[in-house]
Amino acid sequence: MSATPQKNRASRRVLAAAAGLATVGALVAAMPAGAHDRGHGHGHGNGHGHQPRTVDVQLLSFNDLHGNLEPPAGSAGNVSKTHPDGTVESIPAGGVEYLATSLRTARQGNPYSVTAAGGDMVGASPLLSGLFHDEPTIEALNKLDLDVTAVGNHEFDEGATELARLQNGGCHPVEGCYEKGKKFKGADFPYLAANVTKEKTGKPLLKPYTVWKKNGVKIGFIGVTLEGTPDIVTANGVKGLKFHDEVETINKYARELDRKGVKSIVALIHEGGAPASTSYNYDCDSPGAGDGISGPIVDIAKGITPKVDALVTGHTHQAYVCTVPDPSGKPRMVTSASSFGKLYTDTTLTYDRRTKDIVRTSVKSANHVVTRDQPKAPDMTRLIDRWNKLAAPIANKPQGWISADINGRGSTAPEKPLGNVIADAQLEGLAPADKGGAEVAFMNPGGIRADLVHKASGSEGDGVVTYGEAFTVQPFTNMMNVVDLTGAQLVSALRQQVSGPNEASPKILQVSRGLTYTLDLTKSGADRVVADTIKLNGEAIDPARTYRVAMNEFLAGGGDGFPALGEGTNKLVGASDLDLFNAYLAAHSSATAPLAPPATDRITVIR
């Protein structure tokens, strides 16, 4: 999901450290020409010792791992399952120790197995990975035997040069090598970025596609990120790059692969949709193919050439296995495996050796939970322990205390308890005249990457918030800005939450105490924010008056579809969002008086 990217994270980090059962889709598309005659088994011969006509290729896929090597904590680490009687079960899931076991178990008995990912493997990562510029995650993905991934928007958080280092290896240009005598190897798998080119040369930044081969079986993978990446990444992260239309790019390279004799093609797309249910086993092909899913991926899927046989998607952190009609009207599999390694998708692609194409009628797919009741992969446990020892002096330092879970990432409500805490921390830290004189603060929801969980994550004790836990909530270390905005610009910004690029998938800003308004979800577009209900400290917003507004540098640049916030003037740059968050925890909690989850009464929601 979109979130606050970071820049100059390395230097800030050093300073901060020093300071302290599943849906199954059966497709009904036509088989490739001639596929219905001789040699019809799935990996079975015809009794005469000849090579079988078809072979089943297992495609395992996942997306949006975001460096979650350890099991994600709290509600953000659960997946929902709906039972036949309508009850919903919440299942703890994720963690690379379990993901490795799940994938390795799934591969057993499948000689033709390929593992692919839909982007955002790194970025917005917990401290264990983020502190080391996500080298631990690349190392873990190498051990997982990942074959290929698309880039996501978060792969650009630290810019193209750092992305190239993650691909090719080498020690960090500022912080060097983290382990004595060890040089970072880089990714064993290719990152694909078909729709990202260099502005100066027009050439692709990374490989646009790769071809997986085994015993004469060939499957092409084309990887793209969402065209809107520049809108959700800081300008520095995408400097010198151009992002192109997903459909046009995939169709272009599908034609190229086809000309090269590669007829079986999978698209890895870092863009997604929203199923009508958050349960991982929801049937989004009911009542008809693809009826239960909406969002950008639907139009993308409908525009991608029938030469592409399946779409692995991501970005929205949702779970779905759907069939969406291709341009010829034939259903085609579109999948997404939630986020943080909580699910993986197992898709069967039946490859016809004569046509070199996938028999679309035989494509079937299902999402599976990465449960935590299976054995841990010992090599992943060793990896986590090794990096945790390096991170411990910074990660384990207490920052504050809480009396119960304060949900952020795991909250589905427009107004999130942790969002209120973060916005209040920003307002309090930047309200003094010499700090910017802020009167109100805004926080983008995508920048809240976790919950604050009461249960201890290590040996610190229940209720203690460590630096590592605070970092996991706000891993971007964005600098705060305080700017002048008119009341009219403030109102425009609030209406942009539910209009323009945010109309289909609203981004509800988290607001500091004192700002109140009504969100009427029965209306459409900008009208969903009821303008005459917007008040600051009980007084209606004056369109002509100037207000001092605090927000992170990403929002202050107009990011996440908020151009009105980018119109601020008289900018003052303050402390980082993480520093303000930690200062607030320290000031408002103690072992005997922990911080309680705040009320969520700032945004009145009408449904």
Coordinates of C-alpha atoms in Angstrom, one line a residue:
M1 CA 0.0 0.0 0.0
S2 CA 1.1 3.5 -0.5
A3 CA 3.1 4.9 2.4
T4 CA 5.5 7.5 3.4
P5 CA 8.9 6.9 1.8
Q6 CA 12.1 7.9 3.3
K7 CA 15.2 9.8 2.2
N8 CA 18.6 10.1 3.8
R9 CA 17.4 7.3 6.0
A10 CA 20.9 6.1 6.8
S11 CA 22.2 9.3 8.3
R12 CA 19.0 9.8 10.3
R13 CA 19.1 6.3 11.6
V14 CA 22.6 6.7 12.9
L15 CA 21.5 9.9 14.7
A16 CA 18.4 8.3 16.1
A17 CA 20.4 5.3 17.3
A18 CA 22.9 7.5 19.0
A19 CA 20.1 9.5 20.7
G20 CA 18.4 6.7 22.0
L21 CA -9.8 -23.8 2.7
A22 CA -9.2 -21.7 -0.1
T23 CA -10.9 -20.2 -3.2
V24 CA -10.4 -22.3 -6.3
G25 CA -10.9 -20.9 -9.7
A26 CA -11.4 -23.2 -12.7
L27 CA -11.0 -21.3 -16.0
V28 CA -13.2 -21.9 -19.0
A29 CA -11.0 -20.4 -21.7
A30 CA -10.3 -22.3 -24.9
M31 CA -7.4 -24.7 -25.0
P32 CA -4.5 -23.9 -27.3
A33 CA -5.1 -25.1 -30.9
G34 CA -4.7 -28.9 -31.1
A35 CA -4.5 -29.4 -27.3
H36 CA -7.5 -31.5 -27.3
D37 CA -6.0 -34.2 -29.5
R38 CA -3.4 -36.8 -28.5
G39 CA -1.4 -37.0 -25.3
H40 CA -3.9 -35.7 -22.8
G41 CA -2.5 -36.4 -19.3
H42 CA -1.3 -33.9 -16.7
G43 CA 2.3 -35.1 -16.7
H44 CA 1.1 -38.6 -17.8
G45 CA 2.3 -40.4 -21.0
N46 CA 0.1 -42.3 -23.5
G47 CA 1.4 -45.7 -22.6
H48 CA 4.0 -45.9 -25.3
G49 CA 7.0 -44.4 -23.3
H50 CA 6.8 -41.1 -25.1
Q51 CA 7.3 -37.8 -23.3
P52 CA 3.9 -36.6 -21.9
R53 CA 2.1 -34.0 -23.9
T54 CA 1.4 -31.8 -20.9
V55 CA 3.2 -31.1 -17.7
D56 CA 1.9 -29.3 -14.6
V57 CA 4.0 -26.3 -13.5
Q58 CA 3.5 -25.2 -9.9
L59 CA 3.6 -21.4 -9.5
L60 CA 4.0 -20.3 -5.9
S61 CA 3.6 -16.6 -5.3
F62 CA 3.4 -13.9 -2.6
N63 CA 3.6 -10.1 -2.4
D64 CA 4.2 -7.2 -0.1
L65 CA 6.5 -8.9 2.3
H66 CA 7.9 -5.5 3.4
G67 CA 10.9 -7.0 5.3
N68 CA 8.6 -8.8 7.8
L69 CA 11.1 -11.5 8.7
E70 CA 9.7 -12.1 12.2
P71 CA 5.9 -12.8 12.5
P72 CA 4.0 -9.5 12.3
A73 CA 2.6 -8.6 15.7
G74 CA -1.0 -7.9 16.8
S75 CA -3.9 -7.7 14.4
A76 CA -1.6 -6.9 11.5
G77 CA -0.3 -10.5 11.8
N78 CA -3.7 -12.1 11.4
V79 CA -5.7 -13.4 8.4
S80 CA -9.5 -13.8 8.4
K81 CA -11.3 -17.0 7.4
T82 CA -15.0 -17.3 7.0
H83 CA -16.5 -20.6 7.9
P84 CA -19.6 -22.1 6.2
D85 CA -21.8 -21.1 9.2
G86 CA -20.8 -17.4 8.6
T87 CA -18.5 -17.2 11.6
V88 CA -15.1 -15.5 11.0
E89 CA -11.9 -16.9 12.5
S90 CA -8.8 -14.8 12.9
I91 CA -5.6 -16.9 12.3
P92 CA -2.1 -15.7 13.3
A93 CA 0.1 -16.0 10.3
G94 CA 3.4 -15.0 8.7
G95 CA 7.1 -14.9 9.5
V96 CA 9.8 -16.2 7.2
E97 CA 10.6 -19.2 9.4
Y98 CA 7.0 -20.4 8.6
L99 CA 6.9 -19.0 5.0
A100 CA 10.0 -21.0 4.2
T101 CA 8.5 -24.2 5.6
S102 CA 5.2 -23.6 3.8
L103 CA 6.9 -23.1 0.4
R104 CA 9.3 -26.0 0.8
T105 CA 6.5 -28.3 1.8
A106 CA 4.3 -27.1 -1.1
R107 CA 7.2 -27.9 -3.6
Q108 CA 7.4 -31.5 -2.5
G109 CA 6.3 -33.8 -5.3
N110 CA 6.3 -30.9 -7.8
P111 CA 9.4 -31.3 -10.0
Y112 CA 8.3 -28.2 -12.1
S113 CA 7.9 -25.5 -9.4
V114 CA 8.7 -21.8 -9.8
T115 CA 8.3 -19.1 -7.1
A116 CA 7.5 -15.5 -8.0
A117 CA 6.6 -12.3 -6.1
G118 CA 4.5 -9.2 -6.8
G119 CA 6.8 -6.5 -5.4
D120 CA 7.4 -4.6 -2.2
M121 CA 9.6 -7.3 -0.8
V122 CA 11.5 -4.5 1.0
G123 CA 10.8 -1.0 2.2
A124 CA 8.7 0.1 5.1
S125 CA 10.3 -2.7 7.0
P126 CA 10.6 -3.5 10.7
L127 CA 13.8 -2.5 12.4
L128 CA 15.4 -6.0 12.0
S129 CA 15.5 -5.5 8.3
G130 CA 15.2 -1.7 7.9
L131 CA 18.1 -0.9 10.1
F132 CA 20.4 -2.7 7.7
H133 CA 18.9 -1.4 4.5
D134 CA 16.9 -4.6 4.0
E135 CA 20.0 -6.8 3.4
P136 CA 18.5 -9.4 5.8
T137 CA 15.4 -9.7 3.7
I138 CA 17.2 -10.1 0.4
E139 CA 19.3 -12.8 2.1
A140 CA 16.1 -14.5 3.4
L141 CA 14.5 -14.4 -0.1
N142 CA 17.6 -16.0 -1.6
K143 CA 17.3 -18.8 1.0
L144 CA 13.6 -19.1 0.1
D145 CA 14.6 -19.8 -3.5
L146 CA 12.6 -16.9 -4.9
D147 CA 13.0 -17.1 -8.7
V148 CA 11.7 -13.7 -9.7
T149 CA 9.9 -10.6 -8.5
A150 CA 8.4 -7.4 -9.9
V151 CA 9.6 -4.1 -8.3
G152 CA 7.0 -2.4 -6.1
N153 CA 6.8 1.3 -5.2
H154 CA 8.7 0.6 -2.0
E155 CA 11.7 -0.7 -3.9
F156 CA 12.3 2.9 -4.9
D157 CA 12.1 4.4 -1.3
E158 CA 15.9 4.9 -1.3
G159 CA 16.3 5.5 -5.1
A160 CA 17.4 3.7 -8.1
T161 CA 21.1 3.4 -7.0
E162 CA 20.1 1.6 -3.8
L163 CA 17.7 -0.7 -5.7
A164 CA 20.6 -1.6 -8.0
R165 CA 22.7 -2.4 -5.0
L166 CA 20.0 -4.7 -3.6
Q167 CA 20.0 -6.5 -7.0
N168 CA 23.8 -6.6 -7.6
G169 CA 25.3 -6.6 -4.1
G170 CA 28.0 -4.5 -2.5
C171 CA 28.2 -2.8 0.9
H172 CA 26.2 0.3 1.7
P173 CA 27.9 3.4 0.3
V174 CA 27.5 5.2 3.7
E175 CA 27.3 2.6 6.4
G176 CA 29.5 0.0 4.8
C177 CA 29.4 -3.7 5.5
Y178 CA 27.5 -4.7 8.6
E179 CA 29.3 -8.0 9.4
K180 CA 33.0 -8.2 9.6
G181 CA 34.5 -10.1 6.6
K182 CA 31.1 -10.4 4.9
K183 CA 30.2 -8.5 1.7
F184 CA 26.5 -8.3 0.8
K185 CA 25.9 -10.6 -2.2
G186 CA 22.7 -9.0 -3.6
A187 CA 19.6 -10.8 -4.9
D188 CA 20.0 -14.3 -6.5
F189 CA 16.7 -13.6 -8.3
P190 CA 16.0 -10.9 -10.9
Y191 CA 14.0 -7.8 -10.1
L192 CA 11.8 -6.9 -13.1
A193 CA 10.8 -3.3 -13.9
A194 CA 9.5 -3.4 -17.4
N195 CA 7.6 -0.1 -17.1
V196 CA 10.4 1.9 -15.5
T197 CA 12.9 3.7 -17.8
K198 CA 15.7 6.2 -17.4
E199 CA 14.6 9.6 -18.4
K200 CA 18.0 10.4 -20.1
T201 CA 18.3 7.3 -22.2
G202 CA 14.8 5.9 -22.4
K203 CA 16.2 2.5 -21.6
P204 CA 14.7 0.1 -19.0
L205 CA 16.1 0.6 -15.5
L206 CA 16.2 -3.2 -14.9
K207 CA 15.3 -6.3 -16.9
P208 CA 11.8 -6.1 -18.2
Y209 CA 11.3 -9.9 -18.3
T210 CA 12.9 -13.2 -17.6
V211 CA 12.3 -16.7 -18.9
W212 CA 12.2 -19.7 -16.5
K213 CA 13.2 -22.9 -18.1
K214 CA 13.3 -26.6 -17.2
N215 CA 13.5 -29.7 -19.4
G216 CA 12.2 -27.7 -22.4
V217 CA 9.4 -26.0 -20.5
K218 CA 9.6 -22.2 -20.8
I219 CA 7.5 -19.6 -18.9
G220 CA 8.1 -15.9 -19.4
F221 CA 7.6 -13.5 -16.5
I222 CA 7.1 -9.8 -17.1
G223 CA 7.3 -7.5 -14.1
V224 CA 5.8 -4.0 -13.6
T225 CA 5.0 -1.6 -10.8
L226 CA 2.1 0.7 -10.7
E227 CA 2.3 3.7 -13.1
G228 CA 1.4 6.0 -10.2
T229 CA 4.6 5.2 -8.2
P230 CA 5.9 8.8 -8.4
D231 CA 2.7 9.9 -6.6
I232 CA 3.5 7.7 -3.6
V233 CA 7.3 7.9 -3.3
T234 CA 9.4 10.9 -2.5
A235 CA 10.8 12.8 -5.4
N236 CA 14.3 11.8 -4.6
G237 CA 13.3 8.1 -4.8
V238 CA 12.2 8.3 -8.4
K239 CA 14.5 11.1 -9.6
G240 CA 15.6 10.5 -13.2
L241 CA 13.0 7.8 -13.8
K242 CA 9.9 7.5 -15.9
F243 CA 7.0 5.2 -15.1
H244 CA 4.8 3.9 -18.0
D245 CA 1.3 2.5 -18.4
E246 CA 1.1 -1.1 -17.1
V247 CA -1.1 -2.5 -19.8
E248 CA 0.8 -1.0 -22.8
T249 CA 4.1 -2.2 -21.3
I250 CA 3.0 -5.8 -20.6
N251 CA 1.4 -6.1 -24.0
K252 CA 4.6 -4.8 -25.7
Y253 CA 6.9 -7.4 -23.9
A254 CA 4.3 -10.2 -24.3
R255 CA 4.6 -9.7 -28.1
E256 CA 8.4 -9.7 -27.8
L257 CA 8.3 -13.0 -25.8
D258 CA 5.9 -14.5 -28.3
R259 CA 8.2 -13.6 -31.2
K260 CA 11.0 -15.4 -29.3
G261 CA 8.9 -18.5 -29.0
V262 CA 7.8 -18.1 -25.4
K263 CA 4.1 -18.7 -25.5
S264 CA 3.5 -19.2 -21.7
I265 CA 3.6 -15.8 -19.9
V266 CA 2.8 -14.7 -16.4
A267 CA 2.6 -11.0 -15.5
L268 CA 3.8 -9.8 -12.1
I269 CA 2.0 -6.5 -11.4
H270 CA 2.5 -4.3 -8.3
E271 CA -1.0 -3.0 -8.4
G272 CA -4.1 -4.6 -7.0
G273 CA -7.7 -4.6 -6.2
A274 CA -10.2 -4.7 -3.3
P275 CA -12.3 -7.9 -2.8
A276 CA -15.7 -7.5 -1.3
S277 CA -14.6 -9.5 1.8
T278 CA -11.4 -9.4 3.7
S279 CA -11.5 -13.2 4.3
Y280 CA -8.8 -15.0 2.5
N281 CA -11.2 -17.7 1.4
Y282 CA -13.8 -15.4 -0.1
D283 CA -15.1 -16.5 -3.5
C284 CA -14.6 -13.4 -5.6
D285 CA -16.0 -15.2 -8.6
S286 CA -19.5 -15.1 -7.2
P287 CA -22.0 -14.7 -8.7
G288 CA -19.9 -14.4 -11.9
A289 CA -16.2 -14.3 -12.8
G290 CA -14.5 -11.4 -11.1
D291 CA -17.7 -10.0 -9.7
G292 CA -16.4 -9.8 -6.2
I293 CA -13.4 -7.6 -6.9
S294 CA -13.0 -3.9 -7.7
G295 CA -10.1 -1.5 -8.0
P296 CA -7.4 -0.6 -10.6
I297 CA -6.4 -4.2 -11.3
V298 CA -9.7 -5.0 -12.8
D299 CA -9.3 -2.6 -15.8
I300 CA -5.6 -3.6 -16.1
A301 CA -6.6 -7.2 -16.3
K302 CA -9.2 -6.5 -18.9
G303 CA -6.7 -4.7 -21.0
I304 CA -3.8 -7.2 -20.9
T305 CA -3.3 -9.3 -24.1
P306 CA -4.6 -12.9 -24.0
K307 CA -1.0 -13.9 -24.6
V308 CA -0.6 -13.6 -20.8
D309 CA -1.9 -16.6 -19.0
A310 CA -2.0 -15.4 -15.3
L311 CA -1.6 -12.3 -13.3
V312 CA 0.2 -12.2 -9.9
T313 CA -0.7 -8.9 -8.2
G314 CA -0.1 -6.9 -5.0
H315 CA 0.1 -3.4 -3.5
T316 CA -3.4 -3.4 -1.9
H317 CA -2.4 -6.0 0.7
Q318 CA -5.6 -7.9 0.0
A319 CA -6.2 -11.7 -0.5
Y320 CA -8.0 -12.8 -3.6
V321 CA -8.0 -15.6 -6.2
C322 CA -10.3 -14.3 -9.0
T323 CA -10.9 -14.8 -12.7
V324 CA -11.3 -11.6 -14.7
P325 CA -12.1 -11.7 -18.4
D326 CA -9.2 -11.0 -20.8
P327 CA -9.8 -8.8 -23.9
S328 CA -11.2 -11.8 -25.8
G329 CA -13.7 -12.4 -23.0
K330 CA -12.1 -15.5 -21.6
P331 CA -11.6 -15.7 -17.8
R332 CA -8.0 -15.4 -16.6
M333 CA -6.6 -16.0 -13.1
V334 CA -5.7 -12.8 -11.0
T335 CA -4.3 -13.5 -7.6
S336 CA -2.9 -11.7 -4.5
A337 CA -1.6 -13.2 -1.3
S338 CA -2.4 -10.5 1.3
S339 CA 0.9 -9.1 2.8
F340 CA 3.8 -9.6 5.3
G341 CA 4.2 -13.3 4.2
K342 CA 0.9 -14.3 5.8
L343 CA -0.4 -16.2 2.7
Y344 CA 1.1 -17.8 -0.4
T345 CA -0.7 -18.6 -3.6
D346 CA -0.4 -22.0 -5.3
T347 CA -1.4 -21.9 -8.9
T348 CA -1.3 -24.9 -11.4
L349 CA -0.2 -24.0 -14.9
T350 CA -0.7 -26.9 -17.3
Y351 CA 2.0 -26.5 -20.0
D352 CA 1.4 -28.0 -23.4
R353 CA 4.7 -29.1 -24.9
R354 CA 3.5 -28.9 -28.5
T355 CA 1.9 -25.5 -28.4
K356 CA 4.4 -24.3 -25.7
D357 CA 1.3 -22.5 -24.2
I358 CA -0.7 -22.9 -21.0
V359 CA -3.9 -24.9 -21.2
R360 CA -6.1 -22.2 -19.7
T361 CA -9.0 -24.6 -18.9
S362 CA -6.7 -26.3 -16.5
V363 CA -5.4 -23.3 -14.6
K364 CA -6.5 -23.5 -11.0
S365 CA -5.3 -21.5 -8.0
A366 CA -5.7 -21.2 -4.2
N367 CA -4.4 -19.1 -1.3
H368 CA -3.0 -20.9 1.7
V369 CA -2.3 -19.6 5.2
V370 CA 1.3 -19.5 6.4
T371 CA 0.3 -20.8 9.8
R372 CA 2.5 -20.6 12.9
D373 CA 1.8 -24.1 14.1
Q374 CA 4.2 -25.7 11.6
P375 CA 7.9 -26.2 12.2
K376 CA 10.2 -23.2 11.8
A377 CA 12.8 -23.4 9.1
P378 CA 16.1 -23.6 11.1
D379 CA 18.1 -21.7 8.5
M380 CA 15.7 -18.8 8.8
T381 CA 15.8 -18.9 12.6
R382 CA 19.6 -18.7 12.4
L383 CA 19.3 -15.7 10.0
I384 CA 16.9 -13.8 12.3
D385 CA 19.0 -14.5 15.4
R386 CA 22.2 -13.3 13.7
W387 CA 20.7 -10.0 12.6
N388 CA 18.9 -9.5 15.9
K389 CA 22.2 -9.6 17.8
L390 CA 23.4 -6.8 15.6
A391 CA 20.2 -4.8 16.1
A392 CA 19.7 -5.4 19.8
P393 CA 21.6 -2.4 21.3
I394 CA 19.3 -0.1 19.4
A395 CA 16.1 -2.2 19.1
N396 CA 15.6 -3.1 22.8
K397 CA 15.8 0.4 24.3
P398 CA 12.4 1.3 26.0
Q399 CA 10.6 4.3 24.7
G400 CA 7.3 4.2 26.7
W401 CA 4.5 2.1 28.1
I402 CA 0.9 1.3 26.9
S403 CA -2.0 -0.3 28.8
A404 CA -3.4 -2.2 25.8
D405 CA -3.0 -2.7 22.1
I406 CA -3.2 0.5 20.1
N407 CA -4.2 -0.5 16.6
G408 CA -2.8 1.2 13.5
R409 CA -2.1 -1.0 10.5
G410 CA -4.5 -3.6 11.9
S411 CA -7.4 -1.2 12.1
T412 CA -9.8 -1.1 9.2
A413 CA -11.6 2.0 10.5
P414 CA -11.1 5.4 8.8
E415 CA -9.9 6.9 12.1
K416 CA -7.3 4.6 13.8
P417 CA -6.3 4.8 17.5
L418 CA -2.6 4.8 16.6
G419 CA -3.2 7.4 13.9
N420 CA -4.6 9.7 16.6
V421 CA -1.5 9.1 18.8
I422 CA 0.9 9.8 15.9
A423 CA -0.9 13.0 14.9
D424 CA -1.1 14.2 18.5
A425 CA 2.6 13.5 18.9
Q426 CA 3.4 15.6 15.8
L427 CA 1.1 18.5 16.9
E428 CA 2.6 18.5 20.4
G429 CA 6.2 18.5 19.2
L430 CA 5.7 21.2 16.6
A431 CA 3.2 23.5 18.4
P432 CA 5.8 25.7 20.2
A433 CA 6.4 28.9 18.3
D434 CA 10.1 28.1 17.8
K435 CA 9.2 24.6 16.5
G436 CA 6.8 25.8 13.9
G437 CA 3.7 26.9 15.7
A438 CA 1.5 24.1 14.4
E439 CA -2.2 24.3 15.1
V440 CA -3.1 20.9 13.5
A441 CA -1.3 17.8 12.2
F442 CA -2.1 15.3 9.5
M443 CA -0.7 11.8 9.1
N444 CA -1.2 9.6 6.0
P445 CA -2.7 6.2 6.9
G446 CA -0.3 4.3 4.6
G447 CA 2.7 5.5 6.7
I448 CA 1.4 3.6 9.8
R449 CA 3.1 0.3 9.2
A450 CA 2.1 -1.8 12.3
D451 CA 0.1 -1.8 15.6
L452 CA 1.5 -1.0 19.1
V453 CA 1.1 -4.3 20.8
H454 CA 0.8 -4.7 24.5
K455 CA 2.3 -8.3 24.6
A456 CA 6.1 -8.3 24.8
S457 CA 7.9 -9.0 21.6
G458 CA 11.1 -10.0 23.5
S459 CA 12.3 -9.8 27.0
E460 CA 11.3 -6.2 27.6
G461 CA 8.0 -7.1 29.4
D462 CA 4.3 -6.6 28.5
G463 CA 3.3 -3.0 27.8
V464 CA 6.8 -1.7 27.1
V465 CA 7.3 0.0 23.7
T466 CA 10.8 -0.5 22.5
Y467 CA 12.7 1.5 19.9
G468 CA 12.4 -1.4 17.5
E469 CA 8.6 -1.5 17.9
A470 CA 8.3 2.3 17.5
F471 CA 10.5 2.1 14.4
T472 CA 8.3 -0.7 13.0
V473 CA 5.3 1.6 13.3
Q474 CA 7.1 4.5 11.6
P475 CA 10.1 3.1 9.7
F476 CA 10.6 6.0 7.2
T477 CA 12.2 8.5 9.5
N478 CA 10.6 11.3 7.5
M479 CA 11.4 14.9 8.5
M480 CA 8.4 16.9 9.7
N481 CA 7.3 20.1 8.0
V482 CA 5.2 22.9 9.3
V483 CA 3.6 25.1 6.6
D484 CA 1.1 27.8 6.0
L485 CA -2.2 26.7 4.4
T486 CA -5.4 28.7 4.0
G487 CA -8.6 27.4 5.4
A488 CA -9.8 26.8 1.8
Q489 CA -6.7 24.7 1.1
L490 CA -7.3 22.7 4.3
V491 CA -10.8 21.9 3.2
S492 CA -9.6 21.0 -0.3
A493 CA -7.1 18.6 1.2
L494 CA -9.7 16.9 3.3
R495 CA -11.9 16.5 0.3
Q496 CA -9.0 15.0 -1.7
Q497 CA -9.1 12.1 0.7
V498 CA -12.1 10.8 -1.2
S499 CA -11.8 12.3 -4.6
G500 CA -9.4 12.5 -7.6
P501 CA -6.9 9.6 -7.5
N502 CA -8.2 8.7 -4.0
E503 CA -11.9 8.4 -5.0
A504 CA -11.9 4.6 -5.7
S505 CA -9.7 3.8 -2.7
P506 CA -10.0 6.6 -0.1
K507 CA -7.0 7.6 1.9
I508 CA -8.3 9.0 5.2
L509 CA -5.8 11.3 6.9
Q510 CA -5.3 10.8 10.6
V511 CA -5.9 14.1 12.3
S512 CA -4.7 15.6 15.6
R513 CA -7.0 16.5 18.5
G514 CA -9.2 19.5 18.0
L515 CA -10.0 18.8 14.3
T516 CA -13.4 17.3 13.7
Y517 CA -15.6 16.7 10.7
T518 CA -18.2 14.3 9.3
L519 CA -17.4 11.7 6.6
D520 CA -20.6 10.7 4.8
L521 CA -19.9 7.4 2.9
T522 CA -23.4 7.4 1.5
K523 CA -22.4 10.2 -0.8
S524 CA -19.8 10.1 -3.7
G525 CA -16.6 11.9 -4.5
A526 CA -15.5 15.0 -2.6
D527 CA -19.0 15.4 -1.1
R528 CA -18.3 12.5 1.2
V529 CA -16.4 15.1 3.3
V530 CA -19.2 17.4 4.6
A531 CA -17.5 20.8 4.3
D532 CA -19.6 22.7 6.8
T533 CA -18.9 20.2 9.6
I534 CA -15.1 20.8 9.5
K535 CA -14.1 22.5 12.7
L536 CA -10.8 23.2 14.6
N537 CA -11.2 23.4 18.4
G538 CA -15.0 23.9 17.9
E539 CA -14.8 26.7 15.4
A540 CA -15.6 26.4 11.7
I541 CA -12.6 26.6 9.4
D542 CA -12.3 30.1 8.0
P543 CA -11.4 29.8 4.2
A544 CA -9.5 33.1 4.2
R545 CA -7.5 32.5 7.4
T546 CA -4.0 31.1 7.4
Y547 CA -3.3 28.0 9.5
R548 CA 0.0 26.4 10.6
V549 CA -0.2 22.7 9.6
A550 CA 2.3 19.9 10.5
M551 CA 2.8 16.9 8.4
N552 CA 5.7 14.7 7.2
E553 CA 7.7 15.7 4.2
F554 CA 6.0 13.2 2.0
L555 CA 2.6 14.7 2.5
A556 CA 4.0 18.3 2.4
G557 CA 5.2 17.4 -1.1
G558 CA 1.7 16.6 -2.2
G559 CA 2.2 12.8 -1.9
D560 CA -0.6 10.2 -1.8
G561 CA -2.9 12.3 -4.0
F562 CA -3.0 15.5 -1.8
P563 CA -1.9 18.3 -4.1
A564 CA -3.5 20.9 -1.8
L565 CA -1.0 19.9 1.0
G566 CA 1.8 20.6 -1.4
E567 CA 0.7 24.2 -1.7
G568 CA 2.0 25.2 1.7
T569 CA 4.3 28.2 2.2
N570 CA 6.7 29.4 4.9
K571 CA 8.0 25.9 5.5
L572 CA 9.8 25.1 8.7
V573 CA 11.6 21.7 8.9
G574 CA 11.3 20.0 12.3
A575 CA 12.4 16.8 13.9
S576 CA 11.7 13.4 12.3
D577 CA 8.3 11.7 12.7
L578 CA 9.9 8.9 14.7
D579 CA 11.7 11.3 17.1
L580 CA 8.4 13.1 17.8
F581 CA 6.6 9.8 18.3
N582 CA 9.2 8.5 20.8
A583 CA 9.2 11.9 22.6
Y584 CA 5.4 11.7 23.0
L585 CA 5.5 8.2 24.4
A586 CA 8.2 9.2 26.9
A587 CA 6.2 12.3 28.0
H588 CA 2.8 10.6 28.2
S589 CA 3.5 7.2 29.7
S590 CA 5.4 5.5 32.6
A591 CA 5.5 2.0 34.0
T592 CA 2.8 3.0 36.6
A593 CA 0.8 5.2 34.2
P594 CA 0.9 3.6 30.8
L595 CA -0.7 5.3 27.7
A596 CA -4.2 4.1 27.0
P597 CA -5.7 3.7 23.5
P598 CA -7.3 7.1 22.7
A599 CA -10.9 7.6 21.8
T600 CA -11.7 7.7 18.1
D601 CA -14.2 10.5 18.0
R602 CA -12.6 13.0 15.6
I603 CA -14.2 11.8 12.4
T604 CA -18.0 11.1 12.5
V605 CA -18.7 8.4 9.9
I606 CA -22.0 8.0 8.2
R607 CA -22.5 4.7 6.3

